[in-house]
Coordinates of C-alpha atoms in Angstrom, one line a residue:
Chain I
M1 CA 19.3 80.7 -7.3
K2 CA 16.5 79.9 -4.8
T3 CA 13.9 79.6 -7.6
F4 CA 16.1 77.2 -9.5
G5 CA 16.5 75.1 -6.3
R6 CA 12.7 74.9 -5.9
I7 CA 12.1 73.9 -9.5
F8 CA 14.8 71.2 -9.2
F9 CA 13.2 69.9 -5.9
V10 CA 9.7 69.6 -7.6
L11 CA 11.2 67.9 -10.6
A12 CA 13.0 65.3 -8.3
I13 CA 9.8 64.5 -6.6
L14 CA 7.9 64.1 -9.9
F15 CA 10.7 61.9 -11.3
A16 CA 10.7 59.7 -8.1
S17 CA 6.9 59.2 -8.2
A18 CA 7.0 58.4 -11.9
V19 CA 9.6 55.7 -11.4
T20 CA 7.6 54.2 -8.5
W21 CA 4.4 54.1 -10.5
L22 CA 6.2 52.5 -13.5
N23 CA 7.7 49.9 -11.2
L24 CA 4.3 49.0 -9.7
S25 CA 2.5 48.9 -13.0
W26 CA 5.2 46.9 -14.7
K27 CA 4.8 44.1 -12.1
S28 CA 1.0 43.8 -12.9
I29 CA 1.7 43.9 -16.6
E30 CA 4.1 41.1 -16.2
Q31 CA 1.4 38.8 -14.9
L32 CA -0.6 39.3 -18.1
T33 CA 2.2 38.1 -20.3
N34 CA 1.8 34.6 -21.7
S35 CA 4.7 32.8 -19.9
P36 CA 3.4 29.9 -17.6
S37 CA 3.4 31.0 -14.0
E38 CA 3.0 29.1 -10.8
S39 CA -0.5 30.4 -9.9
R40 CA -2.2 31.0 -13.3
I41 CA -5.4 29.0 -13.8
D42 CA -5.8 28.0 -17.4
Y43 CA -9.2 26.3 -17.3
Y44 CA -12.0 25.9 -14.8
L45 CA -14.9 23.3 -14.7
N46 CA -18.1 23.5 -12.9
D47 CA -20.3 20.5 -11.9
F48 CA -18.2 18.1 -13.8
T49 CA -17.4 14.3 -14.2
L50 CA -14.0 12.9 -15.3
M51 CA -13.6 9.2 -16.1
K52 CA -10.5 7.1 -16.6
T53 CA -10.9 4.1 -18.8
D54 CA -8.6 1.1 -19.3
G55 CA -7.3 -0.1 -22.6
D56 CA -10.5 -2.2 -23.0
G57 CA -12.7 0.7 -22.3
K58 CA -13.6 -0.3 -18.7
V59 CA -14.0 2.6 -16.3
S60 CA -11.4 2.1 -13.6
Y61 CA -12.3 5.2 -11.7
H62 CA -14.3 8.4 -12.1
V63 CA -14.3 11.7 -10.3
T64 CA -17.2 14.2 -10.0
G65 CA -17.1 17.5 -8.2
Q66 CA -18.5 21.0 -7.9
H67 CA -15.5 22.9 -9.2
L68 CA -12.2 22.0 -10.8
T69 CA -9.4 24.5 -11.4
H70 CA -6.4 23.5 -13.6
N71 CA -3.0 25.1 -13.0
Q72 CA -1.1 26.0 -16.2
G73 CA 2.4 25.9 -14.7
T74 CA 2.3 22.7 -12.6
G75 CA -0.5 20.9 -14.4
A76 CA -2.1 20.2 -11.0
S77 CA -5.9 20.3 -10.5
D78 CA -7.8 21.4 -7.4
I79 CA -11.2 19.8 -7.1
Y80 CA -13.8 21.0 -4.7
Q81 CA -16.4 18.6 -3.1
P82 CA -14.9 15.6 -5.1
Y83 CA -16.6 12.3 -5.2
V84 CA -14.4 9.4 -6.5
E85 CA -15.6 5.9 -7.5
A86 CA -12.9 3.4 -8.0
R87 CA -13.3 -0.3 -9.0
S88 CA -10.5 -2.8 -8.3
D89 CA -9.6 -5.5 -10.7
N90 CA -12.1 -8.0 -9.2
G91 CA -14.9 -5.5 -9.5
E92 CA -15.0 -4.4 -5.9
L93 CA -16.3 -0.8 -5.6
V94 CA -14.9 1.9 -3.2
T95 CA -16.3 5.4 -3.1
I96 CA -14.5 8.4 -1.6
N97 CA -15.9 11.8 -0.6
A98 CA -13.9 14.8 0.6
Q99 CA -14.0 18.6 0.8
K100 CA -11.1 19.1 -1.5
A101 CA -8.8 17.1 -3.7
T102 CA -5.6 18.1 -5.4
Q103 CA -4.4 16.0 -8.3
E104 CA -0.7 16.5 -8.6
G105 CA -0.2 17.0 -12.3
K106 CA 0.1 14.1 -14.7
S107 CA 1.3 11.5 -12.0
G108 CA -2.3 11.3 -10.8
N109 CA -1.6 11.2 -7.1
M110 CA -4.6 12.7 -5.4
S111 CA -4.4 14.4 -2.0
L112 CA -7.7 14.6 -0.3
S113 CA -8.6 16.8 2.7
G114 CA -11.5 17.6 4.9
E115 CA -14.2 15.2 6.2
I116 CA -13.0 12.3 4.1
K117 CA -15.3 9.2 3.8
V118 CA -14.2 6.0 2.2
Y119 CA -17.1 3.6 1.8
K120 CA -17.0 0.1 0.6
P121 CA -20.3 -1.7 0.2
L122 CA -20.7 -5.4 0.9
F123 CA -19.1 -7.4 -1.9
K124 CA -19.3 -11.2 -2.1
D125 CA -17.9 -12.1 1.3
S126 CA -16.0 -8.9 1.8
P127 CA -17.8 -6.9 4.5
E128 CA -19.2 -3.4 4.1
F129 CA -17.2 -0.7 5.9
M130 CA -16.9 3.1 6.3
L131 CA -13.6 4.7 7.0
T132 CA -13.4 8.4 8.0
T133 CA -10.3 10.7 8.4
Q134 CA -9.2 14.3 7.7
N135 CA -6.3 13.9 5.2
M136 CA -5.5 11.2 2.7
T137 CA -3.5 10.4 -0.4
Y138 CA -5.1 8.3 -3.0
N139 CA -3.0 6.8 -5.9
P140 CA -5.5 5.7 -8.5
T141 CA -2.8 3.9 -10.5
T142 CA -1.5 1.7 -7.8
Q143 CA -4.9 1.7 -6.0
T144 CA -3.3 2.6 -2.6
I145 CA -4.7 4.9 0.0
S146 CA -2.6 6.3 2.9
S147 CA -3.0 8.9 5.7
A148 CA -1.0 10.1 8.7
D149 CA -4.2 11.3 10.5
D150 CA -6.6 9.8 13.0
I151 CA -8.9 7.3 11.3
D152 CA -12.1 5.5 12.3
L153 CA -13.3 2.4 10.6
V154 CA -16.8 1.2 11.2
S155 CA -18.3 -2.1 9.9
D156 CA -21.1 -4.4 11.0
Q157 CA -18.5 -6.4 13.0
G158 CA -17.5 -3.4 15.1
Y159 CA -15.4 -0.3 15.0
L160 CA -11.7 0.4 15.0
H161 CA -9.8 3.7 15.7
G162 CA -6.1 4.4 15.0
T163 CA -3.6 7.0 13.8
G164 CA -2.1 6.7 10.4
F165 CA -2.9 4.0 7.9
E166 CA -1.9 2.5 4.6
T167 CA -4.1 0.2 2.4
N168 CA -3.7 -1.4 -0.9
L169 CA -7.1 -2.1 -2.5
D170 CA -5.8 -4.9 -4.7
E171 CA -3.9 -6.8 -2.0
Q172 CA -6.8 -6.2 0.4
E173 CA -4.3 -5.3 3.1
L174 CA -4.9 -2.5 5.7
R175 CA -2.1 -1.4 8.1
I176 CA -3.0 1.0 10.9
L177 CA 0.2 2.5 12.2
S178 CA -0.4 3.5 15.8
N179 CA -2.7 4.1 18.7
V180 CA -5.1 1.3 17.9
Q181 CA -8.4 0.8 19.8
A182 CA -11.0 -1.6 18.6
E183 CA -14.3 -3.2 19.7
F184 CA -15.8 -6.1 17.9
K185 CA -19.2 -7.8 18.4
P186 CA -19.0 -11.2 20.0
A187 CA -18.9 -14.1 17.5
Q188 CA -22.5 -15.4 16.9
Chain U
L1 CA -17.5 -16.5 33.1
Q2 CA -20.1 -18.2 31.0
G3 CA -21.4 -14.8 29.8
D4 CA -18.0 -13.7 28.6
V5 CA -18.5 -15.0 25.1
T6 CA -21.6 -12.8 24.6
K7 CA -19.6 -9.7 25.5
P8 CA -18.0 -7.4 22.9
V9 CA -14.2 -7.9 22.3
R10 CA -12.2 -4.8 23.1
I11 CA -8.6 -4.6 21.7
E12 CA -5.8 -2.1 22.1
A13 CA -2.5 -2.3 20.3
D14 CA 0.2 -0.1 18.8
T15 CA -0.3 -1.3 15.2
I16 CA -2.5 -3.6 13.2
V17 CA -2.2 -5.3 9.8
F18 CA -5.3 -6.9 8.3
N19 CA -4.9 -8.9 5.1
K20 CA -8.2 -10.1 3.7
A21 CA -6.6 -12.0 0.8
K22 CA -4.3 -14.1 3.2
G23 CA -7.0 -14.2 5.9
F24 CA -5.1 -12.8 8.9
G25 CA -5.0 -9.9 11.3
K26 CA -1.9 -9.2 13.4
Y27 CA -2.0 -6.8 16.4
S28 CA 1.5 -5.7 17.5
G29 CA 2.9 -3.7 20.5
N30 CA 1.3 -3.6 24.0
V31 CA -1.6 -5.7 22.9
V32 CA -4.5 -5.9 25.3
I33 CA -7.7 -8.0 24.6
V34 CA -10.7 -7.8 26.9
Q35 CA -13.9 -9.8 26.6
G36 CA -16.1 -9.7 29.7
S37 CA -13.8 -11.0 32.5
L38 CA -11.3 -12.5 30.1
Q39 CA -8.1 -10.4 29.7
I40 CA -5.1 -11.2 27.5
R41 CA -1.9 -9.1 27.5
A42 CA 0.8 -9.9 24.8
S43 CA 3.4 -8.2 22.6
E44 CA 1.8 -9.7 19.5
I45 CA -1.4 -11.4 18.7
E46 CA -2.2 -13.0 15.3
I47 CA -5.6 -14.1 14.3
K48 CA -5.9 -16.5 11.4
A49 CA -9.3 -16.2 9.8
P50 CA -9.4 -17.7 6.3
N51 CA -12.9 -17.1 4.8
S52 CA -13.6 -14.7 7.6
S53 CA -14.0 -17.4 10.3
I54 CA -11.4 -17.5 13.0
E55 CA -9.5 -20.7 13.2
L56 CA -6.4 -20.0 15.2
I57 CA -5.3 -17.3 17.7
T58 CA -1.6 -17.0 18.4
A59 CA -0.2 -14.8 21.2
K60 CA 3.5 -14.1 21.8
G61 CA 5.0 -12.3 24.7
S62 CA 7.6 -12.3 27.4
P63 CA 5.4 -13.7 28.8
V64 CA 1.8 -13.6 27.5
R65 CA -0.5 -13.1 30.5
F66 CA -4.1 -13.9 30.7
Q67 CA -6.8 -14.2 33.4
Q68 CA -10.5 -15.0 33.6
T69 CA -13.1 -15.2 36.4
M70 CA -14.6 -18.6 36.7
D71 CA -18.3 -19.2 37.4
D72 CA -17.5 -20.0 41.0
G73 CA -16.0 -16.5 41.4
K74 CA -12.4 -17.8 41.5
V75 CA -9.9 -16.0 39.2
A76 CA -7.9 -18.3 36.9
K77 CA -4.6 -16.9 35.7
G78 CA -2.0 -18.1 33.2
Q79 CA 1.1 -17.1 31.4
A80 CA 3.5 -18.5 28.8
N81 CA 5.9 -17.3 26.1
L82 CA 3.6 -18.7 23.4
L83 CA -0.2 -19.2 23.6
R84 CA -2.2 -20.8 20.8
Y85 CA -6.0 -21.2 20.9
A86 CA -7.4 -23.6 18.3
V87 CA -11.0 -22.4 17.9
K88 CA -12.6 -25.5 16.4
E89 CA -10.9 -27.9 18.8
K90 CA -11.6 -25.4 21.7
K91 CA -8.0 -26.2 22.8
L92 CA -5.5 -23.9 24.5
Y93 CA -1.8 -24.7 24.1
L94 CA 0.7 -22.9 26.3
D95 CA 4.4 -23.3 25.5
G96 CA 7.6 -21.9 27.3
S97 CA 7.5 -21.4 31.1
A98 CA 3.8 -22.1 31.1
E99 CA 1.8 -21.6 34.3
L100 CA -1.8 -21.9 35.2
S101 CA -3.0 -20.9 38.6
Q102 CA -6.3 -20.4 40.5
N103 CA -6.2 -18.7 43.8
N104 CA -3.2 -20.5 45.4
D105 CA -3.3 -23.6 43.4
K106 CA -0.6 -23.5 40.7
F107 CA 0.5 -25.7 37.8
S108 CA 3.6 -25.2 35.7
S109 CA 5.4 -26.9 32.9
Q110 CA 7.2 -26.3 29.6
H111 CA 4.0 -27.3 27.7
I112 CA 0.4 -27.3 28.8
E113 CA -2.7 -28.3 26.8
Y114 CA -6.1 -27.4 28.2
S115 CA -9.5 -28.3 26.6
T116 CA -12.1 -25.6 27.2
R117 CA -14.7 -28.1 26.1
T118 CA -13.9 -31.0 28.4
G119 CA -11.8 -29.2 31.0
E120 CA -9.0 -31.8 30.4
L121 CA -5.5 -30.6 31.2
K122 CA -2.3 -32.2 29.9
A123 CA 1.2 -31.1 30.8
G124 CA 4.7 -32.1 29.9
V125 CA 6.7 -32.4 26.8
A126 CA 4.8 -31.6 23.7
K127 CA 4.6 -34.6 21.3
V128 CA 4.7 -32.9 17.9
K129 CA 4.5 -35.1 14.8
G130 CA 7.8 -35.2 12.9
Q131 CA 9.8 -33.7 15.8
N132 CA 11.8 -35.8 18.2
T133 CA 11.3 -34.0 21.5
K134 CA 14.0 -34.5 24.1
A135 CA 12.4 -34.9 27.6
K136 CA 13.0 -31.5 29.1
G137 CA 11.6 -29.8 32.1
R138 CA 9.3 -31.2 34.7
V139 CA 5.7 -30.7 35.6
S140 CA 5.1 -29.1 39.0
A141 CA 1.8 -28.7 40.7
I142 CA 0.8 -27.1 44.0
F143 CA -2.7 -27.7 45.4
Y144 CA -3.8 -26.3 48.7
P145 CA -6.1 -28.5 50.7
T146 CA -9.5 -26.9 51.1
N147 CA -10.2 -27.1 54.9
K148 CA -13.7 -28.4 55.3

């Protein structure tokens, strides 16, 4: 009777470990099946440039970067060390650098993060300026840039610091939402 | 002070809106502007600068307060509910419980105009084109004799 008990005990352990192993391996196999999943990357670019052109072929903005990963499930792209050049309707150029950008699927909204620099060179009578912050959302379609973080804006007229901003490149309007401190050179 | 205009302009506020196309900048909420000895405190200051050159500065507050040290060392102070500075004309307009004082001398009226170019000061009811202004409020002035 004892021997039978022992055999039954060993069989039970073997059966339990077989079921556990099957469970674990099934989970990893599942990831290989072709159904779109939240985290799967379906293509990857290295040292790339992406351009968006209008109907008449004019480049409205272009993005270059070190790496781009595209997510199959969400259609979102992550871009590392992005550099964006955007031209508004009147031809005014704005460039944007960051450590990382995430383009949220087809809608095109781009969230930028890490040492962001927005630079606008002198254009006709519109002064040159450099704006720096840590996080920012850029909507290339409506040409709006916004952030909830501290920002610093430096131009040859002086500097301006604040927290949170919204700007529309076409309307040329910049709103700084709180904690504003500015210093401007005296008028000549 | 004469040298104030050569000093940088420092501004603090809760929020700012700049609109290049419409040519204005509006500072709102606890606005403090300092340039040399000149200090202005207001709840809102709007700067009209079409073509990037400042034409009109409008300050609102309850009241707007400002002060500046004169070349003779005396401190001139002023307050009003509405302060407008027309840059080209170099004219300051104070409206609503307006007061100007220097040491103990004090000048108050509903409307005061002061030319920073000529030093001319007018007080009383503002004669505004197209508006019939009912006489309202008196001008009061207090000057302390200087004992020589």
